[in-house]
């Protein structure tokens, strides 16, 4: 499980922020990665998601349907109802191309490149396909492809499930940030950090299947102690990544949630589970502002 953790903590962030660690302890009955926060005039529900799931991960916990029904508006990291997948893919590819034209091979040097090629080849991954991309995009693409091979599908993820329901119910849909802002989190990382993570991805990807079943079980059970320990320590050695991916975005989202908690409508807000656990979580930041939170 050690190798598996180090991959998911960063590279699945865009698609799967965040996968949860395997849980060994028995959690309190009925607890979920779901909180209820009371404003003066409304209620906000914060649900920690897994962005890709499999068919046999359904049905979702019944309480998710209950809070969805109670909310007048659905909010996600991105306003997926206003997202053009083709335009987003084009933007992501364009952003993921190195401005100076340097290939991965040039960035790594011959020795490291050949080592990476051999590792990728042993995993049936053609690294040459990503030679003209920046390391962050190569890593994200490799992990996503591996997840798809294992039967995980973004159209089965928590967000997409409730997105479809909101569309069918004509329920308003909003987003906390733009796709461009989300991609910039990765694109703005220093090249040396991107390279380290790409190499770590290739080193670890073969173990990615190990903990998936227990990982989803941990998410469903809501064991905060286990999740905080396993998820947060995955950023050890990469404080800049943790700050950019988690701390900064959590602070920005908390500001927006503060505004929503002053509205009249009830909201269901769905974000990656990593953003709702640990000392820098959105939950802790809301508590520091005096809001009372209750895990459901």
CSV table of C-alpha atoms in Angstrom, one decimal:
chain,number,residue,atom,x,y,z
A,1,UNK,CA,0.0,0.0,0.0
A,2,UNK,CA,2.9,2.4,0.5
A,3,UNK,CA,3.6,2.8,-3.2
A,4,UNK,CA,-0.1,3.1,-4.0
A,5,UNK,CA,-0.5,6.0,-1.6
A,6,UNK,CA,2.3,8.1,-3.0
A,7,UNK,CA,0.8,8.1,-6.5
A,8,UNK,CA,-2.8,8.9,-5.6
A,9,UNK,CA,-2.0,11.8,-3.3
A,10,UNK,CA,-0.9,14.0,-6.1
A,11,UNK,CA,-1.6,12.8,-9.6
A,12,UNK,CA,-5.3,11.8,-9.2
A,13,UNK,CA,-5.9,15.2,-7.7
A,14,UNK,CA,-7.4,16.6,-10.9
A,15,UNK,CA,-9.5,13.6,-11.5
A,16,UNK,CA,-9.7,11.9,-8.1
A,17,UNK,CA,-8.8,14.4,-5.4
A,18,UNK,CA,-8.6,12.4,-3.2
A,19,UNK,CA,-8.6,8.7,-3.1
A,20,UNK,CA,-8.8,7.4,0.4
A,21,UNK,CA,-6.5,5.1,2.2
A,22,UNK,CA,-7.3,1.6,3.3
A,23,UNK,CA,-9.2,1.5,6.7
A,24,UNK,CA,-8.5,-1.1,9.3
A,25,UNK,CA,-10.4,0.4,12.2
A,26,UNK,CA,-14.2,0.1,12.5
A,27,UNK,CA,-15.7,3.6,12.1
A,28,UNK,CA,-18.8,4.8,14.0
A,29,UNK,CA,-22.0,3.5,12.5
A,30,UNK,CA,-23.6,5.7,10.0
A,31,UNK,CA,-20.7,8.1,9.5
A,32,UNK,CA,-19.8,9.4,6.1
A,33,UNK,CA,-17.5,11.9,4.5
A,34,UNK,CA,-20.4,14.3,4.7
A,35,UNK,CA,-21.0,17.3,7.0
A,36,UNK,CA,-24.0,19.6,7.7
A,37,UNK,CA,-23.2,23.3,8.4
A,38,UNK,CA,-25.9,25.6,9.6
A,39,UNK,CA,-26.0,29.2,8.4
A,40,UNK,CA,-28.3,31.9,9.8
A,41,UNK,CA,-30.9,31.3,7.1
A,42,UNK,CA,-29.9,28.1,5.4
A,43,UNK,CA,-28.1,24.7,5.5
A,44,UNK,CA,-25.0,23.7,3.6
A,45,UNK,CA,-24.0,20.0,3.1
A,46,UNK,CA,-20.4,19.3,2.3
A,47,UNK,CA,-19.8,15.9,0.7
A,48,UNK,CA,-16.3,14.4,0.1
A,49,UNK,CA,-16.3,12.6,-3.2
A,50,UNK,CA,-14.5,10.0,-5.2
A,51,UNK,CA,-14.4,11.2,-8.8
A,52,UNK,CA,-14.1,7.8,-10.5
A,53,UNK,CA,-16.1,4.8,-9.4
A,54,UNK,CA,-17.0,1.3,-10.8
A,55,UNK,CA,-20.4,-0.1,-11.5
A,56,UNK,CA,-20.3,-2.4,-8.5
A,57,UNK,CA,-19.6,0.6,-6.2
A,58,UNK,CA,-23.3,1.5,-6.5
A,59,UNK,CA,-25.7,2.1,-4.9
A,60,UNK,CA,-24.3,5.1,-3.0
A,61,UNK,CA,-25.2,5.6,0.6
A,62,UNK,CA,-28.9,6.5,1.0
A,63,UNK,CA,-28.0,9.7,3.0
A,64,UNK,CA,-26.5,11.2,-0.2
A,65,UNK,CA,-29.9,11.1,-1.8
A,66,UNK,CA,-31.4,12.7,1.3
A,67,UNK,CA,-29.1,15.7,1.3
A,68,UNK,CA,-29.4,16.1,-2.4
A,69,UNK,CA,-33.2,16.2,-2.1
A,70,UNK,CA,-32.9,18.8,0.7
A,71,UNK,CA,-30.6,21.1,-1.3
A,72,UNK,CA,-32.0,23.7,-3.8
A,73,UNK,CA,-28.6,24.1,-5.5
A,74,UNK,CA,-25.8,21.7,-6.4
A,75,UNK,CA,-22.2,23.1,-6.2
A,76,UNK,CA,-19.1,21.2,-7.3
A,77,UNK,CA,-15.4,22.0,-7.8
A,78,UNK,CA,-16.2,22.9,-11.4
A,79,UNK,CA,-19.5,23.9,-12.9
A,80,UNK,CA,-19.7,20.8,-15.0
A,81,UNK,CA,-23.0,21.8,-16.5
A,82,UNK,CA,-21.2,24.7,-18.2
A,83,UNK,CA,-18.1,22.7,-19.2
A,84,UNK,CA,-17.3,22.0,-22.8
A,85,UNK,CA,-15.3,18.7,-22.7
A,86,UNK,CA,-13.8,19.2,-26.1
A,87,UNK,CA,-12.6,22.7,-25.3
A,88,UNK,CA,-11.3,21.6,-22.0
A,89,UNK,CA,-9.3,18.7,-23.5
A,90,UNK,CA,-7.8,21.1,-26.1
A,91,UNK,CA,-6.9,23.6,-23.4
A,92,UNK,CA,-5.4,20.9,-21.2
A,93,UNK,CA,-3.3,19.6,-24.1
A,94,UNK,CA,-2.2,23.0,-25.1
A,95,UNK,CA,-1.3,24.0,-21.6
A,96,UNK,CA,0.6,20.7,-21.1
A,97,UNK,CA,2.9,21.3,-24.0
A,98,UNK,CA,6.3,22.7,-22.9
A,99,UNK,CA,6.7,26.3,-24.0
A,100,UNK,CA,10.4,26.0,-24.6
A,101,UNK,CA,9.9,22.8,-26.7
A,102,UNK,CA,11.9,20.6,-24.4
A,103,UNK,CA,10.9,17.0,-24.5
A,104,UNK,CA,10.7,14.7,-21.4
A,105,UNK,CA,13.8,13.0,-22.8
A,106,UNK,CA,15.7,16.2,-22.7
A,107,UNK,CA,14.4,17.2,-19.3
A,108,UNK,CA,15.3,13.8,-17.8
A,109,UNK,CA,18.6,13.2,-19.5
A,110,UNK,CA,19.5,10.0,-21.4
A,111,UNK,CA,20.2,7.8,-18.4
A,112,UNK,CA,16.9,8.7,-16.5
A,113,UNK,CA,14.9,8.6,-19.7
A,114,UNK,CA,16.1,5.1,-20.6
A,115,UNK,CA,15.3,3.9,-17.1
A,116,UNK,CA,11.9,5.5,-17.3
A,117,UNK,CA,11.3,3.9,-20.8
A,118,UNK,CA,12.2,0.5,-19.5
A,119,UNK,CA,10.0,0.8,-16.4
A,120,UNK,CA,7.0,2.1,-18.5
A,121,UNK,CA,7.5,-0.7,-21.1
A,122,UNK,CA,7.4,-3.4,-18.3
A,123,UNK,CA,4.0,-2.0,-17.4
A,124,UNK,CA,2.8,-1.9,-21.0
A,125,UNK,CA,2.9,1.9,-21.1
A,126,UNK,CA,4.3,3.6,-24.1
A,127,UNK,CA,6.1,6.6,-22.6
A,128,UNK,CA,7.1,7.9,-26.0
A,129,UNK,CA,3.5,9.0,-26.5
A,130,UNK,CA,4.1,11.6,-23.7
A,131,UNK,CA,7.6,12.8,-24.8
A,132,UNK,CA,6.3,16.1,-26.0
A,133,UNK,CA,4.2,16.9,-22.9
A,134,UNK,CA,5.1,18.5,-19.6
A,135,UNK,CA,5.7,15.9,-16.8
A,136,UNK,CA,2.4,16.8,-14.9
A,137,UNK,CA,0.3,16.0,-18.0
A,138,UNK,CA,2.2,12.8,-18.7
A,139,UNK,CA,1.7,11.6,-15.1
A,140,UNK,CA,-2.0,12.5,-15.0
A,141,UNK,CA,-2.6,10.8,-18.3
A,142,UNK,CA,-0.8,7.6,-17.2
A,143,UNK,CA,-2.7,7.3,-14.0
A,144,UNK,CA,-6.1,8.0,-15.6
A,145,UNK,CA,-5.4,5.3,-18.3
A,146,UNK,CA,-4.5,2.8,-15.6
A,147,UNK,CA,-7.6,3.6,-13.6
A,148,UNK,CA,-9.8,3.2,-16.7
A,149,UNK,CA,-8.2,-0.2,-17.3
A,150,UNK,CA,-9.3,-1.3,-13.8
A,151,UNK,CA,-12.9,-0.4,-14.6
A,152,UNK,CA,-13.0,3.0,-12.9
A,153,UNK,CA,-15.0,5.5,-14.9
A,154,UNK,CA,-15.5,9.3,-14.4
A,155,UNK,CA,-19.1,9.0,-15.6
A,156,UNK,CA,-19.7,6.8,-12.6
A,157,UNK,CA,-18.1,9.2,-10.1
A,158,UNK,CA,-20.1,11.0,-7.4
A,159,UNK,CA,-20.1,14.3,-9.1
A,160,UNK,CA,-21.3,13.0,-12.4
A,161,UNK,CA,-24.0,10.9,-10.7
A,162,UNK,CA,-25.5,14.0,-9.0
A,163,UNK,CA,-24.8,16.2,-12.1
A,164,UNK,CA,-27.1,14.0,-14.1
A,165,UNK,CA,-29.7,14.0,-11.4
A,166,UNK,CA,-29.6,17.8,-11.1
A,167,UNK,CA,-30.0,18.2,-14.9
A,168,UNK,CA,-33.0,15.9,-14.8
A,169,UNK,CA,-34.5,17.8,-11.9
A,170,UNK,CA,-33.6,21.3,-13.4
A,171,UNK,CA,-31.7,22.0,-10.2
A,172,UNK,CA,-29.2,24.9,-10.4
A,173,UNK,CA,-25.5,23.9,-10.7
A,174,UNK,CA,-22.6,26.0,-9.7
A,175,UNK,CA,-18.8,25.7,-9.4
A,176,UNK,CA,-16.2,26.8,-6.9
A,177,UNK,CA,-13.4,27.4,-9.5
A,178,UNK,CA,-12.8,27.2,-13.2
A,179,UNK,CA,-11.2,24.4,-15.1
A,180,UNK,CA,-8.4,26.8,-16.1
A,181,UNK,CA,-7.7,27.5,-12.4
A,182,UNK,CA,-7.6,23.8,-11.6
A,183,UNK,CA,-5.2,22.9,-14.4
A,184,UNK,CA,-3.0,25.8,-13.4
A,185,UNK,CA,-2.4,24.1,-10.0
A,186,UNK,CA,-0.4,21.5,-11.9
A,187,UNK,CA,1.1,23.6,-14.7
A,188,UNK,CA,2.5,26.1,-12.2
A,189,UNK,CA,4.5,23.4,-10.3
A,190,UNK,CA,8.3,23.7,-10.7
A,191,UNK,CA,9.5,21.4,-13.5
A,192,UNK,CA,11.8,19.5,-11.1
A,193,UNK,CA,8.9,18.7,-8.8
A,194,UNK,CA,6.8,17.6,-11.9
A,195,UNK,CA,9.6,15.3,-12.9
A,196,UNK,CA,10.0,13.7,-9.5
A,197,UNK,CA,6.3,12.9,-9.4
A,198,UNK,CA,6.3,11.5,-13.0
A,199,UNK,CA,9.2,9.2,-12.1
A,200,UNK,CA,7.5,8.2,-8.9
A,201,UNK,CA,4.3,7.5,-10.8
A,202,UNK,CA,6.1,5.1,-13.1
A,203,UNK,CA,7.8,3.5,-10.1
A,204,UNK,CA,4.5,3.0,-8.2
A,205,UNK,CA,1.8,2.5,-10.9
A,206,UNK,CA,2.0,-1.3,-10.9
A,207,UNK,CA,0.7,-1.4,-7.3
A,208,UNK,CA,-2.3,0.8,-8.0
A,209,UNK,CA,-4.8,-2.0,-8.0
A,210,UNK,CA,-3.7,-3.3,-4.5
A,211,UNK,CA,-5.8,-1.1,-2.3
A,212,UNK,CA,-8.8,-0.1,-4.4
A,213,UNK,CA,-11.5,-2.2,-2.8
A,214,UNK,CA,-10.5,-1.3,0.8
A,215,UNK,CA,-9.9,2.3,-0.4
A,216,UNK,CA,-13.5,2.7,-1.5
A,217,UNK,CA,-14.6,1.0,1.7
A,218,UNK,CA,-12.8,3.6,3.7
A,219,UNK,CA,-14.5,6.4,1.8
A,220,UNK,CA,-17.9,4.9,2.4
A,221,UNK,CA,-17.2,4.4,6.1
A,222,UNK,CA,-16.0,7.9,6.9
A,223,UNK,CA,-13.1,7.0,9.2
A,224,UNK,CA,-11.5,10.4,9.6
A,225,UNK,CA,-8.6,9.3,11.8
A,226,UNK,CA,-7.3,6.7,9.3
A,227,UNK,CA,-7.9,9.0,6.3
A,228,UNK,CA,-6.1,12.0,7.8
A,229,UNK,CA,-3.1,9.9,8.8
A,230,UNK,CA,-2.8,8.2,5.4
A,231,UNK,CA,-3.7,11.1,3.1
A,232,UNK,CA,-1.8,14.0,4.7
A,233,UNK,CA,1.4,12.1,5.2
A,234,UNK,CA,1.4,11.3,1.5
A,235,UNK,CA,2.6,14.8,0.9
A,236,UNK,CA,5.7,14.4,3.1
A,237,UNK,CA,8.6,15.8,1.1
A,238,UNK,CA,6.3,17.9,-1.1
A,239,UNK,CA,5.1,20.8,1.0
A,240,UNK,CA,4.8,23.1,-2.0
A,241,UNK,CA,2.5,20.7,-3.7
A,242,UNK,CA,0.3,20.3,-0.6
A,243,UNK,CA,0.1,24.1,-0.3
A,244,UNK,CA,-0.9,24.6,-3.9
A,245,UNK,CA,-3.2,21.6,-4.2
A,246,UNK,CA,-4.9,21.7,-0.8
A,247,UNK,CA,-4.2,24.7,1.5
A,248,UNK,CA,-4.6,27.5,-1.1
A,249,UNK,CA,-7.6,26.1,-2.7
A,250,UNK,CA,-9.3,25.3,0.6
A,251,UNK,CA,-8.8,28.9,1.8
A,252,UNK,CA,-10.4,30.2,-1.5
A,253,UNK,CA,-13.3,27.8,-1.3
A,254,UNK,CA,-13.9,28.6,2.4
A,255,UNK,CA,-14.4,32.3,1.4
A,256,UNK,CA,-17.0,31.2,-1.2
A,257,UNK,CA,-18.7,28.9,1.3
A,258,UNK,CA,-18.9,31.8,3.8
A,259,UNK,CA,-20.9,33.7,1.2
A,260,UNK,CA,-23.2,30.7,0.5
A,261,UNK,CA,-23.9,30.3,4.2
A,262,UNK,CA,-25.3,33.8,4.1
A,263,UNK,CA,-27.8,32.9,1.4
A,264,UNK,CA,-31.3,31.6,1.6
A,265,UNK,CA,-31.1,28.4,-0.5
A,266,UNK,CA,-29.8,25.1,0.9
A,267,UNK,CA,-26.7,23.8,-0.9
A,268,UNK,CA,-25.1,20.4,-1.5
A,269,UNK,CA,-21.4,21.0,-2.2
A,270,UNK,CA,-19.4,18.1,-3.5
A,271,UNK,CA,-15.5,18.3,-3.5
A,272,UNK,CA,-12.7,15.8,-3.4
A,273,UNK,CA,-12.5,14.2,0.1
A,274,UNK,CA,-9.0,15.4,0.7
A,275,UNK,CA,-10.3,18.9,1.1
A,276,UNK,CA,-12.6,17.9,4.0
A,277,UNK,CA,-10.0,16.2,6.3
A,278,UNK,CA,-7.0,17.3,8.3
A,279,UNK,CA,-6.0,20.6,10.0
A,280,UNK,CA,-6.1,22.6,6.8
A,281,UNK,CA,-9.5,21.3,5.6
A,282,UNK,CA,-12.5,23.4,4.6
A,283,UNK,CA,-14.3,21.9,7.6
A,284,UNK,CA,-11.6,23.2,10.1
A,285,UNK,CA,-11.6,26.6,8.4
A,286,UNK,CA,-15.3,26.9,8.7
A,287,UNK,CA,-15.1,25.9,12.4
A,288,UNK,CA,-12.5,28.6,13.0
A,289,UNK,CA,-15.0,31.1,11.7
A,290,UNK,CA,-17.6,30.0,14.3
A,291,UNK,CA,-19.7,27.7,12.2
A,292,UNK,CA,-21.0,24.5,13.8
A,293,UNK,CA,-20.4,21.4,11.7
A,294,UNK,CA,-21.9,17.9,12.2
A,295,UNK,CA,-20.7,14.8,10.4
A,296,UNK,CA,-23.6,12.8,9.1
